Amino acid sequence: MEIYIYIITVVLFFAKIGFPMFLLFRLFFIVKPLLINLYAEEKFTYYNGINKSRLIILSSLFLISCILGILFGNEISKNPDIYNQTFYAFLLVLIQSILLYLFEIKTPVHILKIINQYILNPKEIFKERKVVFEESDAVSSIQNGVSFKDVINLSNGDIIKQIGPREFELIIEKHKDVFQDQSSIDNLYKLCNGIKIKEGSIAIKIDNKRNSKQNIVEILAFLFNIRQNWNSQIKDRSNTKIIDFLNTYIVINQKEKILHSNDFTRLFEKLD
């Protein structure tokens, strides 16, 4: 009987307190960049991966978890029947587990990815990651109610990829030194996610074989859906639009070099 009471107590602790506290911990680190940006910029701006609807969903799941933990927890504590205690305790654990799952699939970075990154490189977990905030006028309508992202899709064969921040970092981490400043990296991240940026705001400097133009082409091919749109029925027109689009925002060696269709063609032939 003592072992049973111990097991129920432990289960009840996690179901009533553990799950809600874990969700609160996760929610804090999701909201923290918003609060820091609010204090620093004096404006509330959502960052890539978190918008108003998603924040409401995450907050609601946390509140539901807390309410169910309190209601079920009190009911279990007051119920003298052993079988009812066991049933309600494990029912509460099941519901809290479902809420945890629903919470995690809506977070910018899944907890399993965080754990995996920690296992691969424990020191990285303690580094402060810079998040990209969406500017209110960045996705504003610019013609006939069509957003900047939609215009890119219509003009260039849907090359927007909606890449996540971690995947983005993994793609460019070996070539960060070719970007002249952090803002160029931030702008590239925005551009491949369909957020409007100023023309020529991605400055790249290449001066050796290791950081050649072909490396930049390879990075862009991973960041954008270029290859999927390269061999269409309107190949020449489609390819020209994609190259013109990239050259509008990317400046290589202060416009001394520009991207050409052949640069991508050579890469795709090599990958085949």
Tab-separated table of C-alpha atoms in Angstrom:
chain	number	residue	atom	x	y	z
A	1	MET	CA	0.000	0.000	0.000
A	2	GLU	CA	2.845	2.397	0.788
A	3	ILE	CA	4.384	1.773	-2.649
A	4	TYR	CA	0.997	2.459	-4.295
A	5	ILE	CA	0.648	5.753	-2.401
A	6	TYR	CA	4.189	6.723	-3.410
A	7	ILE	CA	3.515	5.952	-7.088
A	8	ILE	CA	0.214	7.865	-7.111
A	9	THR	CA	1.889	10.816	-5.361
A	10	VAL	CA	4.676	10.971	-7.944
A	11	VAL	CA	2.227	10.602	-10.857
A	12	LEU	CA	-0.059	13.233	-9.370
A	13	PHE	CA	2.862	15.622	-8.853
A	14	PHE	CA	3.902	15.451	-12.509
A	15	ALA	CA	0.307	15.548	-13.777
A	16	LYS	CA	-0.763	18.441	-11.542
A	17	ILE	CA	2.436	20.515	-11.287
A	18	GLY	CA	5.157	19.069	-13.556
A	19	PHE	CA	3.380	19.420	-16.914
A	20	PRO	CA	2.108	22.994	-16.361
A	21	MET	CA	5.517	24.117	-15.023
A	22	PHE	CA	7.263	22.624	-18.062
A	23	LEU	CA	4.844	24.424	-20.402
A	24	LEU	CA	5.410	27.653	-18.459
A	25	PHE	CA	9.180	27.180	-18.821
A	26	ARG	CA	8.828	26.650	-22.588
A	27	LEU	CA	6.397	29.559	-22.946
A	28	PHE	CA	8.765	31.898	-21.080
A	29	PHE	CA	11.598	31.391	-23.565
A	30	ILE	CA	9.178	31.805	-26.481
A	31	VAL	CA	7.787	35.088	-25.117
A	32	LYS	CA	11.121	36.425	-23.810
A	33	PRO	CA	12.308	37.785	-27.211
A	34	LEU	CA	8.959	39.564	-27.626
A	35	LEU	CA	9.285	41.258	-24.233
A	36	ILE	CA	12.919	42.237	-24.826
A	37	ASN	CA	12.001	43.690	-28.213
A	38	LEU	CA	9.025	45.502	-26.659
A	39	TYR	CA	11.257	47.080	-24.025
A	40	ALA	CA	14.094	47.943	-26.413
A	41	GLU	CA	12.048	49.126	-29.413
A	42	GLU	CA	8.897	50.182	-27.527
A	43	LYS	CA	6.762	48.213	-29.944
A	44	PHE	CA	5.333	44.698	-29.831
A	45	THR	CA	6.619	42.808	-32.882
A	46	TYR	CA	6.290	39.086	-33.588
A	47	TYR	CA	9.362	37.182	-34.694
A	48	ASN	CA	9.665	34.517	-37.355
A	49	GLY	CA	7.953	31.389	-36.050
A	50	ILE	CA	5.646	33.207	-33.631
A	51	ASN	CA	2.587	35.200	-34.653
A	52	LYS	CA	-0.510	36.381	-32.801
A	53	SER	CA	-2.560	33.233	-33.470
A	54	ARG	CA	0.245	30.867	-32.497
A	55	LEU	CA	0.965	32.780	-29.278
A	56	ILE	CA	-2.733	32.624	-28.337
A	57	ILE	CA	-2.768	28.853	-28.996
A	58	LEU	CA	0.342	28.248	-26.873
A	59	SER	CA	-0.936	30.433	-24.019
A	60	SER	CA	-4.341	28.711	-24.120
A	61	LEU	CA	-2.786	25.237	-23.965
A	62	PHE	CA	-0.724	26.304	-20.942
A	63	LEU	CA	-3.827	27.668	-19.152
A	64	ILE	CA	-5.847	24.537	-19.946
A	65	SER	CA	-3.017	22.412	-18.562
A	66	CYS	CA	-2.973	24.450	-15.332
A	67	ILE	CA	-6.771	24.352	-14.894
A	68	LEU	CA	-7.026	20.606	-15.540
A	69	GLY	CA	-4.093	19.961	-13.223
A	70	ILE	CA	-5.803	21.845	-10.384
A	71	LEU	CA	-9.306	20.413	-10.940
A	72	PHE	CA	-8.267	16.788	-11.495
A	73	GLY	CA	-5.565	17.008	-8.832
A	74	ASN	CA	-7.985	18.178	-6.158
A	75	GLU	CA	-10.555	15.559	-7.187
A	76	ILE	CA	-7.982	12.769	-6.974
A	77	SER	CA	-6.677	13.984	-3.592
A	78	LYS	CA	-10.177	14.050	-2.083
A	79	ASN	CA	-11.340	10.720	-3.565
A	80	PRO	CA	-10.894	7.885	-1.011
A	81	ASP	CA	-11.433	5.095	-3.542
A	82	ILE	CA	-8.121	3.609	-4.697
A	83	TYR	CA	-9.376	2.537	-8.120
A	84	ASN	CA	-10.900	5.952	-8.845
A	85	GLN	CA	-7.665	7.642	-7.789
A	86	THR	CA	-5.660	5.437	-10.166
A	87	PHE	CA	-8.076	5.927	-13.060
A	88	TYR	CA	-8.246	9.731	-12.749
A	89	ALA	CA	-4.493	10.059	-12.153
A	90	PHE	CA	-3.556	8.225	-15.344
A	91	LEU	CA	-6.390	9.933	-17.257
A	92	LEU	CA	-4.913	13.275	-16.203
A	93	VAL	CA	-1.426	12.153	-17.312
A	94	LEU	CA	-2.858	11.146	-20.700
A	95	ILE	CA	-4.637	14.490	-21.191
A	96	GLN	CA	-1.571	16.452	-20.080
A	97	SER	CA	0.592	14.430	-22.489
A	98	ILE	CA	-1.771	15.285	-25.359
A	99	LEU	CA	-1.662	18.973	-24.396
A	100	LEU	CA	2.146	18.780	-24.268
A	101	TYR	CA	2.215	17.257	-27.759
A	102	LEU	CA	-0.173	19.914	-29.124
A	103	PHE	CA	1.990	22.590	-27.492
A	104	GLU	CA	5.277	21.307	-28.921
A	105	ILE	CA	4.095	21.063	-32.542
A	106	LYS	CA	3.229	24.771	-32.404
A	107	THR	CA	6.534	25.966	-30.925
A	108	PRO	CA	9.193	27.647	-33.142
A	109	VAL	CA	11.716	24.934	-32.176
A	110	HIS	CA	10.552	21.484	-31.074
A	111	ILE	CA	11.919	20.235	-27.741
A	112	LEU	CA	13.354	17.119	-29.445
A	113	LYS	CA	15.407	19.367	-31.762
A	114	ILE	CA	16.672	21.314	-28.741
A	115	ILE	CA	17.706	18.086	-27.006
A	116	ASN	CA	19.358	16.793	-30.185
A	117	GLN	CA	21.278	20.067	-30.619
A	118	TYR	CA	22.374	19.885	-26.980
A	119	ILE	CA	23.653	16.321	-27.435
A	120	LEU	CA	25.570	17.304	-30.585
A	121	ASN	CA	27.000	20.497	-29.096
A	122	PRO	CA	26.231	21.166	-25.390
A	123	LYS	CA	27.865	24.642	-25.420
A	124	GLU	CA	25.495	25.904	-28.131
A	125	ILE	CA	22.479	25.649	-25.809
A	126	PHE	CA	23.834	28.464	-23.629
A	127	LYS	CA	24.391	30.896	-26.509
A	128	GLU	CA	21.814	33.598	-27.068
A	129	ARG	CA	20.251	33.176	-30.502
A	130	LYS	CA	19.305	36.253	-32.493
A	131	VAL	CA	15.703	36.077	-33.719
A	132	VAL	CA	14.378	37.818	-36.815
A	133	PHE	CA	11.411	40.076	-36.110
A	134	GLU	CA	8.724	40.659	-38.673
A	135	GLU	CA	8.290	44.341	-39.426
A	136	SER	CA	4.711	45.530	-39.648
A	137	ASP	CA	5.278	47.070	-43.071
A	138	ALA	CA	7.420	44.200	-44.327
A	139	VAL	CA	4.508	42.061	-45.419
A	140	SER	CA	2.104	44.830	-46.273
A	141	SER	CA	0.141	44.681	-49.485
A	142	ILE	CA	1.859	46.398	-52.372
A	143	GLN	CA	-0.454	45.902	-55.316
A	144	ASN	CA	-4.095	44.842	-55.543
A	145	GLY	CA	-3.898	43.365	-52.045
A	146	VAL	CA	-1.099	40.961	-52.977
A	147	SER	CA	1.683	40.635	-50.391
A	148	PHE	CA	5.411	40.798	-51.129
A	149	LYS	CA	5.687	37.048	-50.593
A	150	ASP	CA	2.857	36.378	-53.063
A	151	VAL	CA	4.425	38.674	-55.654
A	152	ILE	CA	7.702	36.710	-55.392
A	153	ASN	CA	5.783	33.491	-55.866
A	154	LEU	CA	3.849	34.784	-58.870
A	155	SER	CA	6.909	36.313	-60.556
A	156	ASN	CA	9.579	33.722	-59.870
A	157	GLY	CA	7.877	30.355	-59.814
A	158	ASP	CA	7.293	30.009	-56.070
A	159	ILE	CA	10.924	30.052	-54.903
A	160	ILE	CA	10.061	30.914	-51.295
A	161	LYS	CA	10.946	27.998	-49.028
A	162	GLN	CA	9.827	29.075	-45.513
A	163	ILE	CA	13.043	27.828	-43.936
A	164	GLY	CA	13.435	27.612	-40.158
A	165	PRO	CA	16.124	29.529	-38.207
A	166	ARG	CA	18.107	26.428	-37.199
A	167	GLU	CA	18.147	24.957	-40.715
A	168	PHE	CA	19.166	28.376	-42.036
A	169	GLU	CA	22.117	28.534	-39.638
A	170	LEU	CA	23.280	25.034	-40.562
A	171	ILE	CA	23.304	25.936	-44.269
A	172	ILE	CA	25.308	29.164	-43.965
A	173	GLU	CA	27.455	28.506	-40.873
A	174	LYS	CA	30.572	27.519	-42.869
A	175	HIS	CA	30.333	30.604	-45.068
A	176	LYS	CA	29.308	33.334	-42.624
A	177	ASP	CA	32.561	35.172	-43.279
A	178	VAL	CA	31.487	36.011	-46.843
A	179	PHE	CA	28.676	38.226	-45.539
A	180	GLN	CA	29.875	41.728	-44.785
A	181	ASP	CA	27.738	42.135	-41.671
A	182	GLN	CA	25.093	40.445	-39.519
A	183	SER	CA	22.325	42.499	-41.118
A	184	SER	CA	23.127	40.869	-44.480
A	185	ILE	CA	22.608	37.441	-42.898
A	186	ASP	CA	19.367	38.609	-41.253
A	187	ASN	CA	18.122	40.038	-44.543
A	188	LEU	CA	18.897	36.819	-46.402
A	189	TYR	CA	16.878	34.915	-43.806
A	190	LYS	CA	13.974	37.318	-44.281
A	191	LEU	CA	14.163	37.114	-48.063
A	192	CYS	CA	14.034	33.323	-48.236
A	193	ASN	CA	10.971	33.466	-45.953
A	194	GLY	CA	9.168	35.997	-48.148
A	195	ILE	CA	9.662	39.092	-45.980
A	196	LYS	CA	10.338	42.294	-47.898
A	197	ILE	CA	13.804	43.860	-47.570
A	198	LYS	CA	15.569	46.813	-49.203
A	199	GLU	CA	17.210	46.281	-52.566
A	200	GLY	CA	20.934	45.494	-52.373
A	201	SER	CA	20.756	44.885	-48.623
A	202	ILE	CA	22.536	41.504	-48.721
A	203	ALA	CA	26.241	42.342	-49.108
A	204	ILE	CA	28.593	39.474	-49.998
A	205	LYS	CA	32.372	39.594	-50.412
A	206	ILE	CA	34.202	36.729	-52.126
A	207	ASP	CA	37.936	36.890	-52.785
A	208	ASN	CA	39.256	33.327	-52.846
A	209	LYS	CA	38.436	29.828	-54.075
A	210	ARG	CA	37.121	28.663	-50.718
A	211	ASN	CA	34.522	31.412	-50.727
A	212	SER	CA	33.823	31.418	-54.454
A	213	LYS	CA	30.677	32.513	-56.213
A	214	GLN	CA	29.828	28.836	-56.679
A	215	ASN	CA	29.629	28.465	-52.878
A	216	ILE	CA	27.142	31.325	-52.745
A	217	VAL	CA	25.115	29.742	-55.550
A	218	GLU	CA	25.043	26.466	-53.602
A	219	ILE	CA	23.850	28.242	-50.448
A	220	LEU	CA	21.086	30.025	-52.385
A	221	ALA	CA	20.022	26.757	-54.014
A	222	PHE	CA	19.504	25.266	-50.542
A	223	LEU	CA	17.736	28.343	-49.148
A	224	PHE	CA	15.318	28.857	-52.061
A	225	ASN	CA	13.238	26.494	-54.192
A	226	ILE	CA	15.304	27.342	-57.261
A	227	ARG	CA	16.058	23.895	-58.610
A	228	GLN	CA	12.393	22.840	-58.562
A	229	ASN	CA	11.536	25.801	-60.800
A	230	TRP	CA	14.566	25.679	-63.080
A	231	ASN	CA	13.389	23.288	-65.795
A	232	SER	CA	9.859	24.476	-66.451
A	233	GLN	CA	8.115	24.799	-69.819
A	234	ILE	CA	8.969	28.516	-69.798
A	235	LYS	CA	12.539	27.766	-68.775
A	236	ASP	CA	14.281	30.865	-70.118
A	237	ARG	CA	11.705	33.315	-68.826
A	238	SER	CA	11.424	31.569	-65.460
A	239	ASN	CA	15.184	31.337	-64.945
A	240	THR	CA	15.727	34.962	-65.936
A	241	LYS	CA	13.126	36.132	-63.418
A	242	ILE	CA	14.737	34.124	-60.631
A	243	ILE	CA	18.218	35.482	-61.405
A	244	ASP	CA	16.927	39.066	-61.702
A	245	PHE	CA	15.117	38.663	-58.381
A	246	LEU	CA	18.271	37.440	-56.590
A	247	ASN	CA	20.501	40.115	-58.147
A	248	THR	CA	18.050	42.782	-57.002
A	249	TYR	CA	18.716	42.050	-53.345
A	250	ILE	CA	22.172	40.417	-53.359
A	251	VAL	CA	25.294	42.518	-54.018
A	252	ILE	CA	28.547	40.593	-54.617
A	253	ASN	CA	31.832	42.506	-54.254
A	254	GLN	CA	29.979	45.827	-54.547
A	255	LYS	CA	28.328	44.767	-57.842
A	256	GLU	CA	31.634	43.721	-59.338
A	257	LYS	CA	30.149	40.234	-59.722
A	258	ILE	CA	26.557	39.182	-60.383
A	259	LEU	CA	24.707	35.883	-60.507
A	260	HIS	CA	24.092	34.220	-63.886
A	261	SER	CA	21.881	31.351	-65.031
A	262	ASN	CA	24.984	29.320	-65.865
A	263	ASP	CA	26.102	29.441	-62.224
A	264	PHE	CA	23.011	27.488	-61.163
A	265	THR	CA	22.975	25.259	-64.230
A	266	ARG	CA	26.519	24.054	-63.442
A	267	LEU	CA	25.525	23.342	-59.839
A	268	PHE	CA	22.411	21.375	-60.769
A	269	GLU	CA	24.320	19.341	-63.359
A	270	LYS	CA	26.873	18.482	-60.677
A	271	LEU	CA	24.134	17.383	-58.271
A	272	ASP	CA	22.434	15.097	-60.822
